[in-house]
């Protein structure tokens, strides 16, 4: 079955950088759309960035220019490079996945990311940014 395991979270000061990784298994990685979401205490889960099987990307406005999503299909691994981190980036970060055919039919890559469009989730990795 689909398994997603995040790593790379931690505590950094404002302005610092972190790189998150998501190791995927149990499916044909190259046929799926992958995404990062985050959830802060008391807030709804929000989309951060997504990358489809054709390389199309979608970023939340709040992270454009600071975060970069990428993937290594040979390693079945998704990454999120986070630079210029701010205290408001503090959250649990989740990796998500779903079939590209499903995602494309929903028009996911052309709209703000919504958690309900993704059916597979990791357990999350905590990112804490101090001022």
mmCIF file of N, CA and C in Angstrom:
data_model
loop_
_atom_site.group_PDB
_atom_site.id
_atom_site.type_symbol
_atom_site.label_atom_id
_atom_site.label_comp_id
_atom_site.label_asym_id
_atom_site.label_seq_id
_atom_site.Cartn_x
_atom_site.Cartn_y
_atom_site.Cartn_z
ATOM 1 N N UNK A 1 0.832 -1.180 0.000
ATOM 2 C CA UNK A 1 0.000 0.000 0.000
ATOM 3 C C UNK A 1 0.879 1.246 0.000
ATOM 4 N N UNK A 2 0.264 2.388 -0.296
ATOM 5 C CA UNK A 2 1.000 3.644 -0.334
ATOM 6 C C UNK A 2 1.514 3.979 1.060
ATOM 7 N N UNK A 3 2.803 4.302 1.095
ATOM 8 C CA UNK A 3 3.411 4.706 2.357
ATOM 9 C C UNK A 3 4.252 5.960 2.106
ATOM 10 N N UNK A 4 4.058 6.960 2.956
ATOM 11 C CA UNK A 4 4.787 8.222 2.855
ATOM 12 C C UNK A 4 5.422 8.512 4.203
ATOM 13 N N UNK A 5 6.735 8.747 4.195
ATOM 14 C CA UNK A 5 7.450 8.991 5.443
ATOM 15 C C UNK A 5 8.253 10.282 5.318
ATOM 16 N N UNK A 6 7.871 11.274 6.132
ATOM 17 C CA UNK A 6 8.546 12.564 6.107
ATOM 18 C C UNK A 6 9.737 12.585 7.063
ATOM 19 N N UNK A 7 10.698 13.434 6.737
ATOM 20 C CA UNK A 7 11.843 13.669 7.620
ATOM 21 C C UNK A 7 12.411 15.050 7.322
ATOM 22 N N UNK A 8 13.297 15.498 8.199
ATOM 23 C CA UNK A 8 13.990 16.756 7.961
ATOM 24 C C UNK A 8 13.494 17.941 8.753
ATOM 25 N N UNK A 9 12.421 17.762 9.515
ATOM 26 C CA UNK A 9 11.932 18.868 10.323
ATOM 27 C C UNK A 9 12.894 19.195 11.453
ATOM 28 N N UNK A 10 12.635 20.300 12.125
ATOM 29 C CA UNK A 10 13.487 20.701 13.236
ATOM 30 C C UNK A 10 13.181 22.111 13.667
ATOM 31 N N UNK A 11 14.073 22.643 14.493
ATOM 32 C CA UNK A 11 13.924 24.007 15.001
ATOM 33 C C UNK A 11 15.010 24.887 14.424
ATOM 34 N N UNK A 12 14.607 26.041 13.894
ATOM 35 C CA UNK A 12 15.555 26.987 13.324
ATOM 36 C C UNK A 12 15.145 28.392 13.724
ATOM 37 N N UNK A 13 16.084 29.307 13.577
ATOM 38 C CA UNK A 13 15.763 30.711 13.824
ATOM 39 C C UNK A 13 15.214 31.349 12.560
ATOM 40 N N UNK A 14 14.503 32.431 12.757
ATOM 41 C CA UNK A 14 13.949 33.186 11.638
ATOM 42 C C UNK A 14 15.054 33.532 10.642
ATOM 43 N N UNK A 15 14.761 33.311 9.359
ATOM 44 C CA UNK A 15 15.748 33.539 8.314
ATOM 45 C C UNK A 15 16.533 32.309 7.928
ATOM 46 N N UNK A 16 16.388 31.262 8.707
ATOM 47 C CA UNK A 16 17.121 30.036 8.450
ATOM 48 C C UNK A 16 16.489 29.180 7.367
ATOM 49 N N UNK A 17 17.076 28.007 7.147
ATOM 50 C CA UNK A 17 16.619 27.097 6.094
ATOM 51 C C UNK A 17 16.487 25.675 6.624
ATOM 52 N N UNK A 18 15.612 24.931 6.004
ATOM 53 C CA UNK A 18 15.453 23.502 6.257
ATOM 54 C C UNK A 18 15.073 22.834 4.946
ATOM 55 N N UNK A 19 15.410 21.555 4.829
ATOM 56 C CA UNK A 19 14.955 20.773 3.686
ATOM 57 C C UNK A 19 14.210 19.555 4.201
ATOM 58 N N UNK A 20 12.956 19.467 3.818
ATOM 59 C CA UNK A 20 12.137 18.311 4.174
ATOM 60 C C UNK A 20 12.215 17.269 3.069
ATOM 61 N N UNK A 21 12.117 16.015 3.471
ATOM 62 C CA UNK A 21 12.085 14.904 2.526
ATOM 63 C C UNK A 21 10.869 14.041 2.801
ATOM 64 N N UNK A 22 10.383 13.396 1.753
ATOM 65 C CA UNK A 22 9.265 12.453 1.887
ATOM 66 C C UNK A 22 9.599 11.230 1.052
ATOM 67 N N UNK A 23 9.853 10.126 1.719
ATOM 68 C CA UNK A 23 10.155 8.872 1.038
ATOM 69 C C UNK A 23 8.862 8.129 0.759
ATOM 70 N N UNK A 24 8.628 7.796 -0.491
ATOM 71 C CA UNK A 24 7.383 7.155 -0.904
ATOM 72 C C UNK A 24 7.625 5.705 -1.302
ATOM 73 N N UNK A 25 6.640 4.866 -1.039
ATOM 74 C CA UNK A 25 6.734 3.469 -1.446
ATOM 75 C C UNK A 25 5.330 2.899 -1.624
ATOM 76 N N UNK A 26 5.261 1.744 -2.302
ATOM 77 C CA UNK A 26 3.998 1.053 -2.446
ATOM 78 C C UNK A 26 3.204 1.390 -3.689
ATOM 79 N N UNK A 27 3.760 2.221 -4.576
ATOM 80 C CA UNK A 27 3.064 2.579 -5.809
ATOM 81 C C UNK A 27 4.081 3.073 -6.823
ATOM 82 N N UNK A 28 3.608 3.279 -8.040
ATOM 83 C CA UNK A 28 4.480 3.788 -9.097
ATOM 84 C C UNK A 28 4.615 5.290 -8.928
ATOM 85 N N UNK A 29 5.711 5.688 -8.332
ATOM 86 C CA UNK A 29 5.894 7.076 -7.911
ATOM 87 C C UNK A 29 5.682 8.064 -9.047
ATOM 88 N N UNK A 30 6.182 7.765 -10.216
ATOM 89 C CA UNK A 30 6.174 8.731 -11.309
ATOM 90 C C UNK A 30 4.786 9.023 -11.856
ATOM 91 N N UNK A 31 3.793 8.284 -11.445
ATOM 92 C CA UNK A 31 2.432 8.498 -11.944
ATOM 93 C C UNK A 31 1.562 9.259 -10.948
ATOM 94 N N UNK A 32 2.165 9.712 -9.873
ATOM 95 C CA UNK A 32 1.412 10.396 -8.831
ATOM 96 C C UNK A 32 1.808 11.868 -8.736
ATOM 97 N N UNK A 33 0.859 12.680 -8.303
ATOM 98 C CA UNK A 33 1.108 14.058 -7.926
ATOM 99 C C UNK A 33 1.460 14.070 -6.441
ATOM 100 N N UNK A 34 2.482 14.843 -6.096
ATOM 101 C CA UNK A 34 2.944 14.917 -4.711
ATOM 102 C C UNK A 34 2.783 16.338 -4.187
ATOM 103 N N UNK A 35 2.559 16.447 -2.904
ATOM 104 C CA UNK A 35 2.325 17.781 -2.335
ATOM 105 C C UNK A 35 2.789 17.859 -0.887
ATOM 106 N N UNK A 36 3.002 19.084 -0.442
ATOM 107 C CA UNK A 36 3.272 19.383 0.963
ATOM 108 C C UNK A 36 2.135 20.245 1.504
ATOM 109 N N UNK A 37 1.656 19.865 2.663
ATOM 110 C CA UNK A 37 0.679 20.645 3.407
ATOM 111 C C UNK A 37 1.271 20.936 4.778
ATOM 112 N N UNK A 38 0.678 21.880 5.478
ATOM 113 C CA UNK A 38 1.098 22.151 6.847
ATOM 114 C C UNK A 38 -0.113 22.507 7.692
ATOM 115 N N UNK A 39 0.043 22.263 8.991
ATOM 116 C CA UNK A 39 -1.047 22.565 9.916
ATOM 117 C C UNK A 39 -0.457 23.070 11.220
ATOM 118 N N UNK A 40 -0.823 24.295 11.564
ATOM 119 C CA UNK A 40 -0.419 24.883 12.837
ATOM 120 C C UNK A 40 -1.504 24.618 13.867
ATOM 121 N N UNK A 41 -1.169 24.622 15.145
ATOM 122 C CA UNK A 41 -2.170 24.366 16.192
ATOM 123 C C UNK A 41 -3.352 25.316 16.072
ATOM 124 N N UNK A 42 -4.557 24.753 16.072
ATOM 125 C CA UNK A 42 -5.762 25.559 16.021
ATOM 126 C C UNK A 42 -6.128 26.074 14.645
ATOM 127 N N UNK A 43 -5.357 25.675 13.631
ATOM 128 C CA UNK A 43 -5.630 26.141 12.276
ATOM 129 C C UNK A 43 -5.923 24.961 11.352
ATOM 130 N N UNK A 44 -6.543 25.285 10.222
ATOM 131 C CA UNK A 44 -6.827 24.246 9.233
ATOM 132 C C UNK A 44 -5.556 23.864 8.480
ATOM 133 N N UNK A 45 -5.569 22.650 7.948
ATOM 134 C CA UNK A 45 -4.443 22.215 7.138
ATOM 135 C C UNK A 45 -4.432 23.017 5.830
ATOM 136 N N UNK A 46 -3.274 23.562 5.476
ATOM 137 C CA UNK A 46 -3.192 24.390 4.286
ATOM 138 C C UNK A 46 -2.139 23.847 3.321
ATOM 139 N N UNK A 47 -2.405 24.017 2.044
ATOM 140 C CA UNK A 47 -1.470 23.576 1.032
ATOM 141 C C UNK A 47 -0.275 24.491 0.944
ATOM 142 N N UNK A 48 0.886 23.908 0.776
ATOM 143 C CA UNK A 48 2.130 24.663 0.669
ATOM 144 C C UNK A 48 2.630 24.637 -0.777
ATOM 145 N N UNK A 49 2.769 23.442 -1.324
ATOM 146 C CA UNK A 49 3.265 23.306 -2.688
ATOM 147 C C UNK A 49 2.933 21.920 -3.204
ATOM 148 N N UNK A 50 2.829 21.812 -4.524
ATOM 149 C CA UNK A 50 2.583 20.519 -5.150
ATOM 150 C C UNK A 50 3.389 20.424 -6.431
ATOM 151 N N UNK A 51 3.685 19.185 -6.819
ATOM 152 C CA UNK A 51 4.379 18.934 -8.081
ATOM 153 C C UNK A 51 3.745 17.721 -8.738
ATOM 154 N N UNK A 52 3.369 17.881 -9.990
ATOM 155 C CA UNK A 52 2.698 16.805 -10.689
ATOM 156 C C UNK A 52 3.725 15.941 -11.422
ATOM 157 N N UNK A 53 3.249 14.842 -11.975
ATOM 158 C CA UNK A 53 4.145 13.900 -12.643
ATOM 159 C C UNK A 53 4.828 14.509 -13.873
ATOM 160 N N UNK A 54 4.232 15.591 -14.445
ATOM 161 C CA UNK A 54 4.839 16.239 -15.603
ATOM 162 C C UNK A 54 5.730 17.403 -15.211
ATOM 163 N N UNK A 55 5.931 17.593 -13.904
ATOM 164 C CA UNK A 55 6.796 18.654 -13.415
ATOM 165 C C UNK A 55 6.099 19.964 -13.117
ATOM 166 N N UNK A 56 4.813 20.062 -13.425
ATOM 167 C CA UNK A 56 4.052 21.274 -13.106
ATOM 168 C C UNK A 56 4.039 21.490 -11.604
ATOM 169 N N UNK A 57 4.233 22.741 -11.183
ATOM 170 C CA UNK A 57 4.234 23.047 -9.760
ATOM 171 C C UNK A 57 3.151 24.052 -9.409
ATOM 172 N N UNK A 58 2.793 24.060 -8.153
ATOM 173 C CA UNK A 58 1.767 24.958 -7.633
ATOM 174 C C UNK A 58 2.194 25.343 -6.224
ATOM 175 N N UNK A 59 2.320 26.640 -5.972
ATOM 176 C CA UNK A 59 2.761 27.121 -4.664
ATOM 177 C C UNK A 59 1.708 28.009 -4.027
ATOM 178 N N UNK A 60 1.623 27.944 -2.724
ATOM 179 C CA UNK A 60 0.815 28.911 -1.994
ATOM 180 C C UNK A 60 1.506 30.272 -2.077
ATOM 181 N N UNK A 61 0.714 31.330 -2.135
ATOM 182 C CA UNK A 61 1.289 32.675 -2.242
ATOM 183 C C UNK A 61 2.235 32.979 -1.080
ATOM 184 N N UNK A 62 1.933 32.445 0.078
ATOM 185 C CA UNK A 62 2.706 32.755 1.279
ATOM 186 C C UNK A 62 4.135 32.198 1.238
ATOM 187 N N UNK A 63 4.403 31.259 0.339
ATOM 188 C CA UNK A 63 5.737 30.649 0.295
ATOM 189 C C UNK A 63 6.459 30.871 -1.028
ATOM 190 N N UNK A 64 5.796 31.499 -1.982
ATOM 191 C CA UNK A 64 6.424 31.736 -3.282
ATOM 192 C C UNK A 64 7.711 32.552 -3.121
ATOM 193 N N UNK A 65 8.759 32.102 -3.798
ATOM 194 C CA UNK A 65 10.037 32.789 -3.710
ATOM 195 C C UNK A 65 10.889 32.348 -2.542
ATOM 196 N N UNK A 66 10.303 31.605 -1.603
ATOM 197 C CA UNK A 66 11.063 31.143 -0.423
ATOM 198 C C UNK A 66 11.195 29.623 -0.398
ATOM 199 N N UNK A 67 10.153 28.915 -0.828
ATOM 200 C CA UNK A 67 10.150 27.453 -0.802
ATOM 201 C C UNK A 67 10.251 26.919 -2.220
ATOM 202 N N UNK A 68 10.905 25.758 -2.353
ATOM 203 C CA UNK A 68 11.000 25.090 -3.641
ATOM 204 C C UNK A 68 10.677 23.614 -3.466
ATOM 205 N N UNK A 69 9.711 23.144 -4.250
ATOM 206 C CA UNK A 69 9.359 21.724 -4.228
ATOM 207 C C UNK A 69 10.087 21.036 -5.379
ATOM 208 N N UNK A 70 10.577 19.832 -5.112
ATOM 209 C CA UNK A 70 11.266 19.067 -6.147
ATOM 210 C C UNK A 70 11.120 17.589 -5.829
ATOM 211 N N UNK A 71 11.522 16.755 -6.766
ATOM 212 C CA UNK A 71 11.432 15.324 -6.528
ATOM 213 C C UNK A 71 12.514 14.600 -7.305
ATOM 214 N N UNK A 72 12.865 13.439 -6.802
ATOM 215 C CA UNK A 72 13.819 12.552 -7.448
ATOM 216 C C UNK A 72 13.089 11.249 -7.734
ATOM 217 N N UNK A 73 12.647 11.068 -8.968
ATOM 218 C CA UNK A 73 11.853 9.886 -9.303
ATOM 219 C C UNK A 73 12.657 8.596 -9.116
ATOM 220 N N UNK A 74 13.964 8.664 -9.324
ATOM 221 C CA UNK A 74 14.794 7.470 -9.159
ATOM 222 C C UNK A 74 14.837 7.011 -7.710
ATOM 223 N N UNK A 75 14.672 7.963 -6.794
ATOM 224 C CA UNK A 75 14.712 7.642 -5.364
ATOM 225 C C UNK A 75 13.317 7.625 -4.737
ATOM 226 N N UNK A 76 12.293 7.869 -5.536
ATOM 227 C CA UNK A 76 10.916 7.931 -5.002
ATOM 228 C C UNK A 76 10.836 8.889 -3.812
ATOM 229 N N UNK A 77 11.434 10.038 -3.977
ATOM 230 C CA UNK A 77 11.516 10.970 -2.862
ATOM 231 C C UNK A 77 11.113 12.379 -3.289
ATOM 232 N N UNK A 78 10.326 12.994 -2.446
ATOM 233 C CA UNK A 78 9.864 14.366 -2.612
ATOM 234 C C UNK A 78 10.630 15.248 -1.641
ATOM 235 N N UNK A 79 10.921 16.486 -2.064
ATOM 236 C CA UNK A 79 11.652 17.418 -1.204
ATOM 237 C C UNK A 79 10.912 18.744 -1.109
ATOM 238 N N UNK A 80 11.196 19.452 -0.037
ATOM 239 C CA UNK A 80 10.745 20.838 0.100
ATOM 240 C C UNK A 80 11.905 21.626 0.700
ATOM 241 N N UNK A 81 12.529 22.458 -0.119
ATOM 242 C CA UNK A 81 13.576 23.338 0.356
ATOM 243 C C UNK A 81 12.931 24.616 0.862
ATOM 244 N N UNK A 82 13.154 24.915 2.126
ATOM 245 C CA UNK A 82 12.527 26.075 2.745
ATOM 246 C C UNK A 82 13.607 27.065 3.164
ATOM 247 N N UNK A 83 13.590 28.220 2.553
ATOM 248 C CA UNK A 83 14.551 29.274 2.868
ATOM 249 C C UNK A 83 13.830 30.481 3.451
ATOM 250 N N UNK A 84 14.588 31.363 4.060
ATOM 251 C CA UNK A 84 14.035 32.582 4.651
ATOM 252 C C UNK A 84 12.830 32.272 5.522
ATOM 253 N N UNK A 85 12.980 31.295 6.372
ATOM 254 C CA UNK A 85 11.867 30.850 7.213
ATOM 255 C C UNK A 85 11.427 31.940 8.173
ATOM 256 N N UNK A 86 10.115 31.958 8.428
ATOM 257 C CA UNK A 86 9.497 32.942 9.315
ATOM 258 C C UNK A 86 8.796 32.210 10.446
ATOM 259 N N UNK A 87 8.571 32.871 11.570
ATOM 260 C CA UNK A 87 7.845 32.221 12.675
ATOM 261 C C UNK A 87 6.475 31.694 12.235
ATOM 262 N N UNK A 88 5.828 32.372 11.309
ATOM 263 C CA UNK A 88 4.519 31.915 10.852
ATOM 264 C C UNK A 88 4.588 30.652 9.987
ATOM 265 N N UNK A 89 5.777 30.197 9.656
ATOM 266 C CA UNK A 89 5.935 28.918 8.967
ATOM 267 C C UNK A 89 5.912 27.741 9.939
ATOM 268 N N UNK A 90 5.892 28.035 11.228
ATOM 269 C CA UNK A 90 5.862 26.985 12.238
ATOM 270 C C UNK A 90 4.599 26.154 12.099
ATOM 271 N N UNK A 91 4.764 24.842 11.948
ATOM 272 C CA UNK A 91 3.629 23.938 11.746
ATOM 273 C C UNK A 91 4.134 22.508 11.645
ATOM 274 N N UNK A 92 3.190 21.587 11.670
ATOM 275 C CA UNK A 92 3.482 20.213 11.279
ATOM 276 C C UNK A 92 3.348 20.152 9.764
ATOM 277 N N UNK A 93 4.360 19.622 9.112
ATOM 278 C CA UNK A 93 4.360 19.540 7.652
ATOM 279 C C UNK A 93 4.079 18.104 7.223
ATOM 280 N N UNK A 94 3.140 17.961 6.303
ATOM 281 C CA UNK A 94 2.704 16.652 5.834
ATOM 282 C C UNK A 94 2.966 16.489 4.342
ATOM 283 N N UNK A 95 3.387 15.306 3.977
ATOM 284 C CA UNK A 95 3.511 14.907 2.584
ATOM 285 C C UNK A 95 2.201 14.251 2.168
ATOM 286 N N UNK A 96 1.752 14.535 0.948
ATOM 287 C CA UNK A 96 0.512 13.963 0.448
ATOM 288 C C UNK A 96 0.708 13.510 -0.990
ATOM 289 N N UNK A 97 -0.131 12.575 -1.417
ATOM 290 C CA UNK A 97 -0.007 12.049 -2.778
ATOM 291 C C UNK A 97 -1.363 11.593 -3.290
ATOM 292 N N UNK A 98 -1.493 11.615 -4.602
ATOM 293 C CA UNK A 98 -2.628 10.975 -5.258
ATOM 294 C C UNK A 98 -2.309 10.819 -6.731
ATOM 295 N N UNK A 99 -3.057 9.991 -7.394
ATOM 296 C CA UNK A 99 -2.805 9.712 -8.799
ATOM 297 C C UNK A 99 -2.885 10.993 -9.625
ATOM 298 N N UNK A 100 -1.947 11.144 -10.542
ATOM 299 C CA UNK A 100 -1.943 12.337 -11.387
ATOM 300 C C UNK A 100 -3.222 12.462 -12.193
ATOM 301 N N UNK A 101 -3.758 11.344 -12.659
ATOM 302 C CA UNK A 101 -4.990 11.395 -13.451
ATOM 303 C C UNK A 101 -6.137 11.988 -12.637
ATOM 304 N N UNK A 102 -6.189 11.624 -11.370
ATOM 305 C CA UNK A 102 -7.234 12.159 -10.486
ATOM 306 C C UNK A 102 -7.021 13.646 -10.235
ATOM 307 N N UNK A 103 -5.780 14.005 -9.923
ATOM 308 C CA UNK A 103 -5.442 15.392 -9.626
ATOM 309 C C UNK A 103 -5.709 16.288 -10.821
ATOM 310 N N UNK A 104 -5.332 15.808 -12.001
ATOM 311 C CA UNK A 104 -5.534 16.619 -13.207
ATOM 312 C C UNK A 104 -7.016 16.793 -13.509
ATOM 313 N N UNK A 105 -7.802 15.752 -13.282
ATOM 314 C CA UNK A 105 -9.250 15.845 -13.518
ATOM 315 C C UNK A 105 -9.891 16.862 -12.581
ATOM 316 N N UNK A 106 -9.307 17.016 -11.397
ATOM 317 C CA UNK A 106 -9.847 17.948 -10.413
ATOM 318 C C UNK A 106 -9.333 19.371 -10.622
ATOM 319 N N UNK A 107 -8.356 19.542 -11.505
ATOM 320 C CA UNK A 107 -7.805 20.877 -11.734
ATOM 321 C C UNK A 107 -6.984 21.400 -10.573
ATOM 322 N N UNK A 108 -6.378 20.465 -9.836
ATOM 323 C CA UNK A 108 -5.665 20.827 -8.608
ATOM 324 C C UNK A 108 -4.521 21.801 -8.849
ATOM 325 N N UNK A 109 -3.810 21.625 -9.942
ATOM 326 C CA UNK A 109 -2.595 22.413 -10.158
ATOM 327 C C UNK A 109 -2.908 23.846 -10.578
ATOM 328 N N UNK A 110 -4.175 24.140 -10.853
ATOM 329 C CA UNK A 110 -4.517 25.492 -11.266
ATOM 330 C C UNK A 110 -5.305 26.266 -10.239
ATOM 331 N N UNK A 111 -5.287 25.798 -8.998
ATOM 332 C CA UNK A 111 -6.088 26.421 -7.950
ATOM 333 C C UNK A 111 -5.373 26.262 -6.610
ATOM 334 N N UNK A 112 -5.785 27.007 -5.584
ATOM 335 C CA UNK A 112 -5.210 26.794 -4.250
ATOM 336 C C UNK A 112 -5.352 25.339 -3.835
ATOM 337 N N UNK A 113 -4.313 24.779 -3.244
ATOM 338 C CA UNK A 113 -4.313 23.378 -2.862
ATOM 339 C C UNK A 113 -5.300 23.107 -1.745
ATOM 340 N N UNK A 114 -5.984 21.981 -1.867
ATOM 341 C CA UNK A 114 -6.983 21.597 -0.877
ATOM 342 C C UNK A 114 -6.693 20.175 -0.429
ATOM 343 N N UNK A 115 -6.655 19.962 0.879
ATOM 344 C CA UNK A 115 -6.291 18.654 1.417
ATOM 345 C C UNK A 115 -7.225 17.549 0.940
ATOM 346 N N UNK A 116 -8.475 17.880 0.700
ATOM 347 C CA UNK A 116 -9.442 16.874 0.298
ATOM 348 C C UNK A 116 -9.185 16.257 -1.070
ATOM 349 N N UNK A 117 -8.288 16.874 -1.842
ATOM 350 C CA UNK A 117 -7.977 16.346 -3.173
ATOM 351 C C UNK A 117 -6.910 15.256 -3.134
ATOM 352 N N UNK A 118 -6.314 15.030 -1.970
ATOM 353 C CA UNK A 118 -5.234 14.052 -1.854
ATOM 354 C C UNK A 118 -5.650 12.931 -0.911
ATOM 355 N N UNK A 119 -5.464 11.702 -1.345
ATOM 356 C CA UNK A 119 -5.955 10.567 -0.582
ATOM 357 C C UNK A 119 -4.938 9.868 0.299
ATOM 358 N N UNK A 120 -3.664 10.183 0.118
ATOM 359 C CA UNK A 120 -2.614 9.478 0.862
ATOM 360 C C UNK A 120 -1.759 10.492 1.607
ATOM 361 N N UNK A 121 -1.454 10.166 2.855
ATOM 362 C CA UNK A 121 -0.780 11.117 3.735
ATOM 363 C C UNK A 121 0.293 10.446 4.582
ATOM 364 N N UNK A 122 1.343 11.225 4.857
ATOM 365 C CA UNK A 122 2.338 10.782 5.815
ATOM 366 C C UNK A 122 1.938 11.205 7.219
ATOM 367 N N UNK A 123 2.816 10.896 8.179
ATOM 368 C CA UNK A 123 2.538 11.201 9.584
ATOM 369 C C UNK A 123 2.952 12.608 9.977
ATOM 370 N N UNK A 124 3.773 13.244 9.177
ATOM 371 C CA UNK A 124 4.151 14.623 9.447
ATOM 372 C C UNK A 124 5.515 14.769 10.096
ATOM 373 N N UNK A 125 6.099 15.953 9.907
ATOM 374 C CA UNK A 125 7.356 16.314 10.557
ATOM 375 C C UNK A 125 7.231 17.753 11.029
ATOM 376 N N UNK A 126 7.662 18.012 12.262
ATOM 377 C CA UNK A 126 7.451 19.323 12.875
ATOM 378 C C UNK A 126 8.532 20.299 12.449
ATOM 379 N N UNK A 127 8.091 21.502 12.093
ATOM 380 C CA UNK A 127 9.005 22.612 11.797
ATOM 381 C C UNK A 127 8.676 23.749 12.754
ATOM 382 N N UNK A 128 9.686 24.211 13.482
ATOM 383 C CA UNK A 128 9.497 25.303 14.429
ATOM 384 C C UNK A 128 10.500 26.404 14.108
ATOM 385 N N UNK A 129 9.980 27.617 13.884
ATOM 386 C CA UNK A 129 10.823 28.755 13.553
ATOM 387 C C UNK A 129 10.688 29.787 14.658
ATOM 388 N N UNK A 130 11.786 30.111 15.290
ATOM 389 C CA UNK A 130 11.772 31.075 16.394
ATOM 390 C C UNK A 130 12.257 32.436 15.908
ATOM 391 N N UNK A 131 11.717 33.470 16.540
ATOM 392 C CA UNK A 131 12.072 34.846 16.130
ATOM 393 C C UNK A 131 13.316 35.330 16.849
#
